[in-house]
Short mmCIF file of C-alpha atoms in Angstrom, two decimals:
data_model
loop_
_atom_site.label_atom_id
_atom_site.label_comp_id
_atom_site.label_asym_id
_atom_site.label_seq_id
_atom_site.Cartn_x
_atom_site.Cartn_y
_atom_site.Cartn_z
CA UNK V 1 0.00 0.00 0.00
CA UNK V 2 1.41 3.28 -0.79
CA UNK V 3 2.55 6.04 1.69
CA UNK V 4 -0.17 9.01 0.59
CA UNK V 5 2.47 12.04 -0.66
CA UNK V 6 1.28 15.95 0.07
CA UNK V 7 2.77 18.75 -2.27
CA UNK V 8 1.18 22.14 -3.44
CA UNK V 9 3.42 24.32 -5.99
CA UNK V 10 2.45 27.50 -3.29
CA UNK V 11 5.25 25.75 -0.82
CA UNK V 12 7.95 27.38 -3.32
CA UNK V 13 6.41 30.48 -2.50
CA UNK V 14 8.29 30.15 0.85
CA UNK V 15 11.35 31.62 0.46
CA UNK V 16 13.53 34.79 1.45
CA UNK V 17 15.67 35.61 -1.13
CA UNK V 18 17.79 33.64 -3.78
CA UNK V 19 20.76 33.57 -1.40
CA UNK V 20 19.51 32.36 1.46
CA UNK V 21 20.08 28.56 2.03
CA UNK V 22 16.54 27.51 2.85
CA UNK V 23 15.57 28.21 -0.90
CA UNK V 24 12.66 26.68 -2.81
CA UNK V 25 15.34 25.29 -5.23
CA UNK V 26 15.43 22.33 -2.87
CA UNK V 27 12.12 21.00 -3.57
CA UNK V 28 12.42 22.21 -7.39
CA UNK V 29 15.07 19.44 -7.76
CA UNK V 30 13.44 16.92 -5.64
CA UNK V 31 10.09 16.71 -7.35
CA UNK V 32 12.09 16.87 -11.03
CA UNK V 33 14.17 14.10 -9.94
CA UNK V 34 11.42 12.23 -8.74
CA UNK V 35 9.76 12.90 -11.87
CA UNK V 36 13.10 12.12 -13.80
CA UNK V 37 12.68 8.53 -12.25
CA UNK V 38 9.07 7.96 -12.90
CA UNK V 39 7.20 9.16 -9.66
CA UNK V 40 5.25 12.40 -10.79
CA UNK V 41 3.89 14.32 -7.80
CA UNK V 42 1.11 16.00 -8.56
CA UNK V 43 -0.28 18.89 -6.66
CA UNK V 44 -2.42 18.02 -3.49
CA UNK V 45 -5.95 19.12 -3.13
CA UNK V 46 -4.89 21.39 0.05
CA UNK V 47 -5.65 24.59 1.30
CA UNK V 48 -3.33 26.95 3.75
CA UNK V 49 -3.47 26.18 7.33
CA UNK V 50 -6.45 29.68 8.99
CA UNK V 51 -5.42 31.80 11.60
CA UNK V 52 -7.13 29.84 13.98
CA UNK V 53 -5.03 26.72 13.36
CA UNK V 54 -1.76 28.87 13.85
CA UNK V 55 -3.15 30.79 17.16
CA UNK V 56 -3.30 26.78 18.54
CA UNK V 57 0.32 26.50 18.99
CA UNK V 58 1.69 30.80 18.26
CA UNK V 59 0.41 33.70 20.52
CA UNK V 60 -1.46 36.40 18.53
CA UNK V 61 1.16 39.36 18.76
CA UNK V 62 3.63 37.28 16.44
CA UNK V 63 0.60 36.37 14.49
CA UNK V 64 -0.11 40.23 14.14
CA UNK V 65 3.35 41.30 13.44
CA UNK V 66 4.06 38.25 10.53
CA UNK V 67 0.61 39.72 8.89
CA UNK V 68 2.05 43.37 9.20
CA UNK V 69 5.30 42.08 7.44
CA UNK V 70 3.60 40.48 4.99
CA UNK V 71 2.03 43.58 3.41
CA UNK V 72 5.15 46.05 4.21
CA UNK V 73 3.41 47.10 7.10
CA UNK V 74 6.82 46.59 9.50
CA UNK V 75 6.18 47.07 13.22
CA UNK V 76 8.68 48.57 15.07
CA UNK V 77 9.40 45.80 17.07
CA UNK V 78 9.56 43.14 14.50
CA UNK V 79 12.91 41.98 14.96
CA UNK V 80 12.38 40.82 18.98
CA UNK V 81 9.44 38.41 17.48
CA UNK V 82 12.00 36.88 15.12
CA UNK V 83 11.58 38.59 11.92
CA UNK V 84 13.84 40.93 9.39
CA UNK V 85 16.96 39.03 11.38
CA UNK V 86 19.48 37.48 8.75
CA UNK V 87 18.01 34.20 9.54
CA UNK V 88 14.40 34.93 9.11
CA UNK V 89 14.16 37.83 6.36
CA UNK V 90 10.80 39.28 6.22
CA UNK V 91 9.46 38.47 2.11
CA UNK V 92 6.14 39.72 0.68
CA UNK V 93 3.30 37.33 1.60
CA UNK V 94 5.63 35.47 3.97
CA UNK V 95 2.36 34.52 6.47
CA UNK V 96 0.58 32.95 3.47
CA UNK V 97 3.52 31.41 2.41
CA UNK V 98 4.07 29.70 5.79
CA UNK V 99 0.49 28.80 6.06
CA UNK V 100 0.49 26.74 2.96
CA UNK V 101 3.18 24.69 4.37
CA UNK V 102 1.81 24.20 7.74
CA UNK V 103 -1.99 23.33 6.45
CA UNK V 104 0.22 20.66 4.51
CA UNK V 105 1.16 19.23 7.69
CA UNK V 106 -1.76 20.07 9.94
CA UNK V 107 -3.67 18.14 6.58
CA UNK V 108 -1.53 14.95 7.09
CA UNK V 109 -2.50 14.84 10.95
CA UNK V 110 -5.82 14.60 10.22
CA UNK V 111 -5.47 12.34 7.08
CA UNK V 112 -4.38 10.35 9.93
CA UNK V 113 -7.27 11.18 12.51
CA UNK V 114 -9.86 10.46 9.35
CA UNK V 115 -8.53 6.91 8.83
CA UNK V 116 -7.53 7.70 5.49
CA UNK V 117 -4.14 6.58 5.77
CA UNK V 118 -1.60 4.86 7.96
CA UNK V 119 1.25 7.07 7.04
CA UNK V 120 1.53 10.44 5.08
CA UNK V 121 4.95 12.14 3.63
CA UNK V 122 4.76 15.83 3.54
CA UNK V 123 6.90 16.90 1.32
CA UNK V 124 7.44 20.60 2.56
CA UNK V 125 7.15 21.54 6.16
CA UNK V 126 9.50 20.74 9.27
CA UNK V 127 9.82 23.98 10.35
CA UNK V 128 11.19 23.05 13.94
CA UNK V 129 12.50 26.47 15.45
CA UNK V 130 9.67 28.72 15.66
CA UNK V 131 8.59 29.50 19.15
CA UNK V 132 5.32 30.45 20.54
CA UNK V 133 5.56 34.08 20.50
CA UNK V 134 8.87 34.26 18.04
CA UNK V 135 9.89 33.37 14.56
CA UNK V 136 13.84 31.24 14.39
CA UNK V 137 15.85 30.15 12.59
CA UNK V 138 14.57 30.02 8.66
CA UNK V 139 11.11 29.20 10.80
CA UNK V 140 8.22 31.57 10.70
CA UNK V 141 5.83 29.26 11.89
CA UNK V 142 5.72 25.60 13.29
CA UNK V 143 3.94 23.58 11.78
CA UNK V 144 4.76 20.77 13.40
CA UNK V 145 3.28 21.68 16.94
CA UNK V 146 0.05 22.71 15.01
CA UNK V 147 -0.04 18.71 13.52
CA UNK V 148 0.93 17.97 17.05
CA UNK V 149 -1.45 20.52 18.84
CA UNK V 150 -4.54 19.08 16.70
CA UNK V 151 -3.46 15.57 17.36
CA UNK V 152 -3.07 15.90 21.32
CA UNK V 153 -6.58 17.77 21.45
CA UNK V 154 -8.22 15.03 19.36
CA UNK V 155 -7.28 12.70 22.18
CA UNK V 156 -3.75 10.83 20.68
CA UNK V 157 -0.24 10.41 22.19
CA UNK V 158 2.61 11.71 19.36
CA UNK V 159 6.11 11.05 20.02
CA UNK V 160 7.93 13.25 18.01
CA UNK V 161 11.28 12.76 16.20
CA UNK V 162 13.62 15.17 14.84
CA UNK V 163 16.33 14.05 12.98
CA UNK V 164 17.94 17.35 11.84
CA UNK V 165 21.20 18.40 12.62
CA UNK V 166 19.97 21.44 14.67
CA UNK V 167 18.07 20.97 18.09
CA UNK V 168 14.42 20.86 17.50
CA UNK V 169 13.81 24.01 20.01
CA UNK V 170 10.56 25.04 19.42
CA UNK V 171 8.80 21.94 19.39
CA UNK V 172 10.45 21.19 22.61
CA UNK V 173 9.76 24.36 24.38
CA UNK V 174 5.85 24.51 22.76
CA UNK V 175 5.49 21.03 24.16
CA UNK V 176 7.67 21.28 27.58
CA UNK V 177 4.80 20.65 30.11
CA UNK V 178 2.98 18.69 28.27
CA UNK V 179 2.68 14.51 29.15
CA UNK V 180 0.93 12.98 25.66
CA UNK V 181 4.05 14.47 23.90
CA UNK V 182 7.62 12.70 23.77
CA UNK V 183 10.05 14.80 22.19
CA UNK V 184 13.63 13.17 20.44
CA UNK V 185 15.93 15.43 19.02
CA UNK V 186 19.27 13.74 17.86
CA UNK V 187 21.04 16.90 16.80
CA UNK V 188 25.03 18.10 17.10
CA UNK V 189 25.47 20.10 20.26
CA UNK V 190 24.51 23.26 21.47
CA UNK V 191 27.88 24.40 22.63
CA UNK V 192 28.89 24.36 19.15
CA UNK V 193 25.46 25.02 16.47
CA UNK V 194 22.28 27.48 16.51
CA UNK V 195 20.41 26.98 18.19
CA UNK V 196 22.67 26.61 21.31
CA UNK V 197 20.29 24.53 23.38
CA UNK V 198 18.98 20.51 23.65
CA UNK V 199 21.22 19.65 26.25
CA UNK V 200 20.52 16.47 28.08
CA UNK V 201 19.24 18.48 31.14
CA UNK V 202 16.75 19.80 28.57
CA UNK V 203 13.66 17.12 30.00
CA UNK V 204 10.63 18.71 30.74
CA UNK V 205 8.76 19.95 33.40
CA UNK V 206 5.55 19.33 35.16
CA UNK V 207 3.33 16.74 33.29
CA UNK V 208 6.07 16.71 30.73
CA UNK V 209 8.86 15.57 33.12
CA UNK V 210 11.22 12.89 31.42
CA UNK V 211 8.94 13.28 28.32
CA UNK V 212 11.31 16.06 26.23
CA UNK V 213 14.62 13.64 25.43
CA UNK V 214 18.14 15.29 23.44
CA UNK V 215 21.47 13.61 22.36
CA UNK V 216 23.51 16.44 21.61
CA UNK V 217 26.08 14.73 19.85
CA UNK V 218 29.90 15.54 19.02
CA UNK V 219 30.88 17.22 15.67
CA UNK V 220 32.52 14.73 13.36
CA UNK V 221 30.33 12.26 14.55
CA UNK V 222 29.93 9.56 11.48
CA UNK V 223 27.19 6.79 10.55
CA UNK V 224 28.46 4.14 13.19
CA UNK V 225 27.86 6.25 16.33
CA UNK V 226 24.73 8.21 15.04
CA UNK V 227 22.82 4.80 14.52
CA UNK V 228 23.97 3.41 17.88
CA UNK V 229 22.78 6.62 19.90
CA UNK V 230 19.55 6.29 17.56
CA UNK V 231 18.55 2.99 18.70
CA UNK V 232 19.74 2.97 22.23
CA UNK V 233 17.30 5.74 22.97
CA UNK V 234 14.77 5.49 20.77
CA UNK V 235 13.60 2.24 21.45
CA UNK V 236 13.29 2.05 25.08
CA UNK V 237 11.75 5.66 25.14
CA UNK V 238 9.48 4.40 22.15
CA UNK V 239 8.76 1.23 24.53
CA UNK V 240 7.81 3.01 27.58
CA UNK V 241 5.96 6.18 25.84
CA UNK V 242 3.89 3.85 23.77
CA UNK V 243 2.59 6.39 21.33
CA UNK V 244 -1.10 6.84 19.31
CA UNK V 245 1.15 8.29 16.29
CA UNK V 246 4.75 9.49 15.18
CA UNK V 247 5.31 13.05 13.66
CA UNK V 248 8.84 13.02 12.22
CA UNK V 249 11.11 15.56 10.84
CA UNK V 250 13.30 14.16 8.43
CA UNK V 251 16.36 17.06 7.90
CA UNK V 252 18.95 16.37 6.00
CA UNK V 253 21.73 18.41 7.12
CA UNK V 254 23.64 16.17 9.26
CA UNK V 255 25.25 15.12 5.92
CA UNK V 256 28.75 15.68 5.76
CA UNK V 257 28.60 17.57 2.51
CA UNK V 258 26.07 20.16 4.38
CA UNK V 259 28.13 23.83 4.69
CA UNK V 260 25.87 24.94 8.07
CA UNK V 261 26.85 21.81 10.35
CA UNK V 262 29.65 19.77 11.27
CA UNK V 263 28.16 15.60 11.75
CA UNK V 264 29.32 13.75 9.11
CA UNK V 265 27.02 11.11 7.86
CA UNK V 266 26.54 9.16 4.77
CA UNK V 267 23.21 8.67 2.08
CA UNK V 268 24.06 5.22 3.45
CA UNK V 269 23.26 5.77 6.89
CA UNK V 270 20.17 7.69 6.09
CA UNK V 271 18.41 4.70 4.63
CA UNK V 272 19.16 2.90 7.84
CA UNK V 273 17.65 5.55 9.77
CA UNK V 274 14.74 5.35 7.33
CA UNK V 275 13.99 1.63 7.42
CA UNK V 276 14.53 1.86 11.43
CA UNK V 277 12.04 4.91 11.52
CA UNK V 278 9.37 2.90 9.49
CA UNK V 279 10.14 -0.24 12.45
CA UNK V 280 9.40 1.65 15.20
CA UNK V 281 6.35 3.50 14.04
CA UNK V 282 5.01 -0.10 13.20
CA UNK V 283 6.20 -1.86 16.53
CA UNK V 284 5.12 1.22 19.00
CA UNK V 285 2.74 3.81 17.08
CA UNK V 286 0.21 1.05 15.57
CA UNK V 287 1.63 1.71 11.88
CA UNK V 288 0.92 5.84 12.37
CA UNK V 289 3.02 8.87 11.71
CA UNK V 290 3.45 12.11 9.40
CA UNK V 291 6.62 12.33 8.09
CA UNK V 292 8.22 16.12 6.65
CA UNK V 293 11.02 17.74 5.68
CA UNK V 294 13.78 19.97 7.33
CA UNK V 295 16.51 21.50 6.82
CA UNK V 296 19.26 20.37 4.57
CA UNK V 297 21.82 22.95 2.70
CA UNK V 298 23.44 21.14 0.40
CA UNK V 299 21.60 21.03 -2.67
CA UNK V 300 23.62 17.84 -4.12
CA UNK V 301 22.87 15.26 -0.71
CA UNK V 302 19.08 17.11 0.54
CA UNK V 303 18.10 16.26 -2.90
CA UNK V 304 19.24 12.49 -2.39
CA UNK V 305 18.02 11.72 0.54
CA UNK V 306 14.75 13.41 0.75
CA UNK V 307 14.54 11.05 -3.01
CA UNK V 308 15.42 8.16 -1.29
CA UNK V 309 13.06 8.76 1.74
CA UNK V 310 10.09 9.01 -0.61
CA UNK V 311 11.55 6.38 -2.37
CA UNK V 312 11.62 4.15 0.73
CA UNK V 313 8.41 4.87 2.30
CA UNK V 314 6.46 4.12 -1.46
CA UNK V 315 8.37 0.62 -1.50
CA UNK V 316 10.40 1.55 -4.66
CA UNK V 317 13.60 0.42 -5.34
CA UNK V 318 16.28 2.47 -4.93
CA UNK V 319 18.80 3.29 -8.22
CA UNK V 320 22.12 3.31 -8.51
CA UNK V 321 22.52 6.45 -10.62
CA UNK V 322 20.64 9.18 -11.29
CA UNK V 323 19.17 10.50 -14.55
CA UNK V 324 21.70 11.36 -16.53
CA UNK V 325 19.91 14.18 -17.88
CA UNK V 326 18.09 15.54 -14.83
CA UNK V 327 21.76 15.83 -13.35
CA UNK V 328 23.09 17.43 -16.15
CA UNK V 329 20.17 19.67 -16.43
CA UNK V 330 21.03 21.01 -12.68
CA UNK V 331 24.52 21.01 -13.00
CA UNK V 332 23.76 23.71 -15.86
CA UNK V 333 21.47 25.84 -13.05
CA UNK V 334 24.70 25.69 -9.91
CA UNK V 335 27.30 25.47 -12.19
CA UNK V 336 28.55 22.69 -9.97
CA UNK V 337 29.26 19.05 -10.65
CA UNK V 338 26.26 16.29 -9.19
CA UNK V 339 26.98 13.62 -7.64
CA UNK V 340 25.89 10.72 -9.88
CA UNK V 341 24.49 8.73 -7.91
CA UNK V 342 21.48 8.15 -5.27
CA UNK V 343 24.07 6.93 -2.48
CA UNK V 344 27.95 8.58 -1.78
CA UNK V 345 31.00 7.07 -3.04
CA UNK V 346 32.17 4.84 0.07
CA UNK V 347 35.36 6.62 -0.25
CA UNK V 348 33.56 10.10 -0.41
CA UNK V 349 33.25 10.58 3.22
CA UNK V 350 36.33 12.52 5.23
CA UNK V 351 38.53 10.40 7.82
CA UNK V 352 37.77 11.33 11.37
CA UNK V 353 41.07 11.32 13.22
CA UNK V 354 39.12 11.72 16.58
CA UNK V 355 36.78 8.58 15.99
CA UNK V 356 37.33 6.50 19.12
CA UNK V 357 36.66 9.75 21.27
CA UNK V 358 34.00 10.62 19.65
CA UNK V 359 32.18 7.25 19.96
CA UNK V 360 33.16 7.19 23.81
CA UNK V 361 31.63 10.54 24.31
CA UNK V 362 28.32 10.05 22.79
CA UNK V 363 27.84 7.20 24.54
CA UNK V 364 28.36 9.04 27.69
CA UNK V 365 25.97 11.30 26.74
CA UNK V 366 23.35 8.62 26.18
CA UNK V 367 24.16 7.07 29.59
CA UNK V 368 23.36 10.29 31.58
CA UNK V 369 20.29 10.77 29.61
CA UNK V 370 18.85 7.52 30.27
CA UNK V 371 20.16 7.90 33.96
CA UNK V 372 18.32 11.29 34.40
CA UNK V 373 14.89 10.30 32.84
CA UNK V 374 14.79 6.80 34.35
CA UNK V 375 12.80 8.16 37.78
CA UNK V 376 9.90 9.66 35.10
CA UNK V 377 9.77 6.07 33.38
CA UNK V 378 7.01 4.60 35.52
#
């Protein structure tokens, strides 16, 4: 049975300005490649999310202020909610343009809550930094604590899982007190990446105690030690939480060819993460979860691995190389060579000098988180 796919040309309409890195371009070469291989997506029968859907999760003053910016009407005070910062540019029509991504996601949720579907990929979305009363981080809004936020009040547990490279702040802190959400956020450390938090102290409070989990992990950190910390945590917290549904954000900027972050992970690793992902949702969430996008800055690997998650979830096999003429095609736009196929060259990925330390160290983080939370597991 196929994975139901959500897409609406307006998501390109998100964007703030052809330099910045979180540029439309990314899903301009995913959905031509996936067309290049014989999977048309086609545009989804959605609409943007209303006010009233982003009021569940943002407080009205940002809501206000994103509206003024969107029309050129700039409040004076824009910049402490978030917005005109070198991050988050302000961009005519930017509210709209959010809210067509998060009524993507807020739509898979209840694809979800309808029975319609087991699983839904929502191919846009993931916008994990935006705070309650504060844009972040390439992140106007959040869609996914509105999915979440409409889950939790329809009565269902979500564990959510963020695999980006960069903490997954705003869920976290939207969520903090709240017990029928489980936050993971596998992410390189705060001492060294925006958005300096996610430390392993970082665990909730009140009803949410022990429910809001983070592996900060060393940079350099390569496939081996990611998918050990992955599984050591995920599954017992998984196991205990027992969750109604998974929402999932699927960056893809812990790639060692992304230019923002320092982990260093493989394509090959990714699908491992992938095929474990789709495991757990069917051992512990009954078969249920929304799966989005991220972040993800380079062009050449986002592109690959966002193909080879949609790949994955449809139950598609994977190819070896890529179109020769879609590659060629967007070699012409960058002016940069492609790789040429789905998965890195094993001998693509840098030597680590550090390794062993490395591995030791992230394992000691994952000790003292499972120490600290242990009390809450009951």
């Amino acid at each position: 049975m196929s994975v139901p796919v959500l897409y609406h040309p307006a998501y390109k309409t998100y964007t703030f300005g052809p330099e910045h890195p979180f540029s439309p371009r990314r899903l301009e070469m995913l959905t031509a490649l996936l067309e290049a291989l014989g999977y048309p997506v086609g545009a989804s029968s959605l609409q943007p999310a209303t006010r009233e859907d982003i009021l569940m999760v943002h407080a009205e003053r940002l809501v206000r202020r994103v509206e003024g910016c969107s029309v050129g009407e700039v409040a004076a005070d824009a910049e402490h909610y978030g917005l005109g910062t070198a991050d988050t540019p302000i961009f005519p029509g930017m509210d709209e343009a959010t809210r067509w991504l998060v009524g993507g996601t807020l739509e898979a949720a209840r694809m979800i809550l309808r029975g319609e579907a087991q699983e839904v990929l929502q191919l846009g979305g993931g916008l994990h930094h935006a705070q309650y009363d504060r844009s972040s981080g390439f992140c106007v809004y959040n869609d996914l604590s509105v999915a979440i936020r409409h889950l939790t009040r329809s009565g269902l547990r979500v564990a959510y899982l963020d695999i980006d490279v960069h903490h997954g702040d705003g869920v976290q802190w939207i969520h903090y007190d709240e017990a029928e959400v489980l936050t993971l956020s596998f992410h390189e450390s705060g001492r060294y990446l925006f958005p300096g938090t996610g430390a392993i102290y970082e665990i909730g409070k009140g009803a949410g105690l022990g429910r809001k989990l983070n592996v900060p992990l060393e940079p350099f950190t390569q496939d081996e030690s990611y998918l050990e910390v992955f599984e050591a945590v995920l599954e017992p917290a998984l196991a205990w939480f027992r969750p109604d549904v998974m929402v999932i954000q699927c960056g893809a900027d812990a790639h060692f060819l992304d230019p923002l972050a320092d982990l260093v992970l493989s394509t090959q690793v990714y699908q491992k993460l992938f095929l474990r992902m789709r495991e757990y949702v069917r051992e512990f969430s009954g078969g249920k979860a929304v799966y989005t996008l991220g972040g993800g800055y380079s062009l050449d690997a986002t592109t690959r691995i966002w193909a080879m998650l949609y790949l994955l979830l449809q139950g598609h096999p994977l190819p070896d190389r890529l179109p020769e003429a879609w590659r060629q095609h967007w070699e012409g736009q960058l002016h940069k060579a492609l790789t040429p196929t789905l998965h890195d060259a094993l001998d693509a990925v840098p030597e680590i000098p550090r390794r062993p330390e490395i591995i030791r160290h992230n394992r000691g983080q994952v000790a003292r988180l499972l120490e600290s939370v242990k009390p809450y597991w009951t």
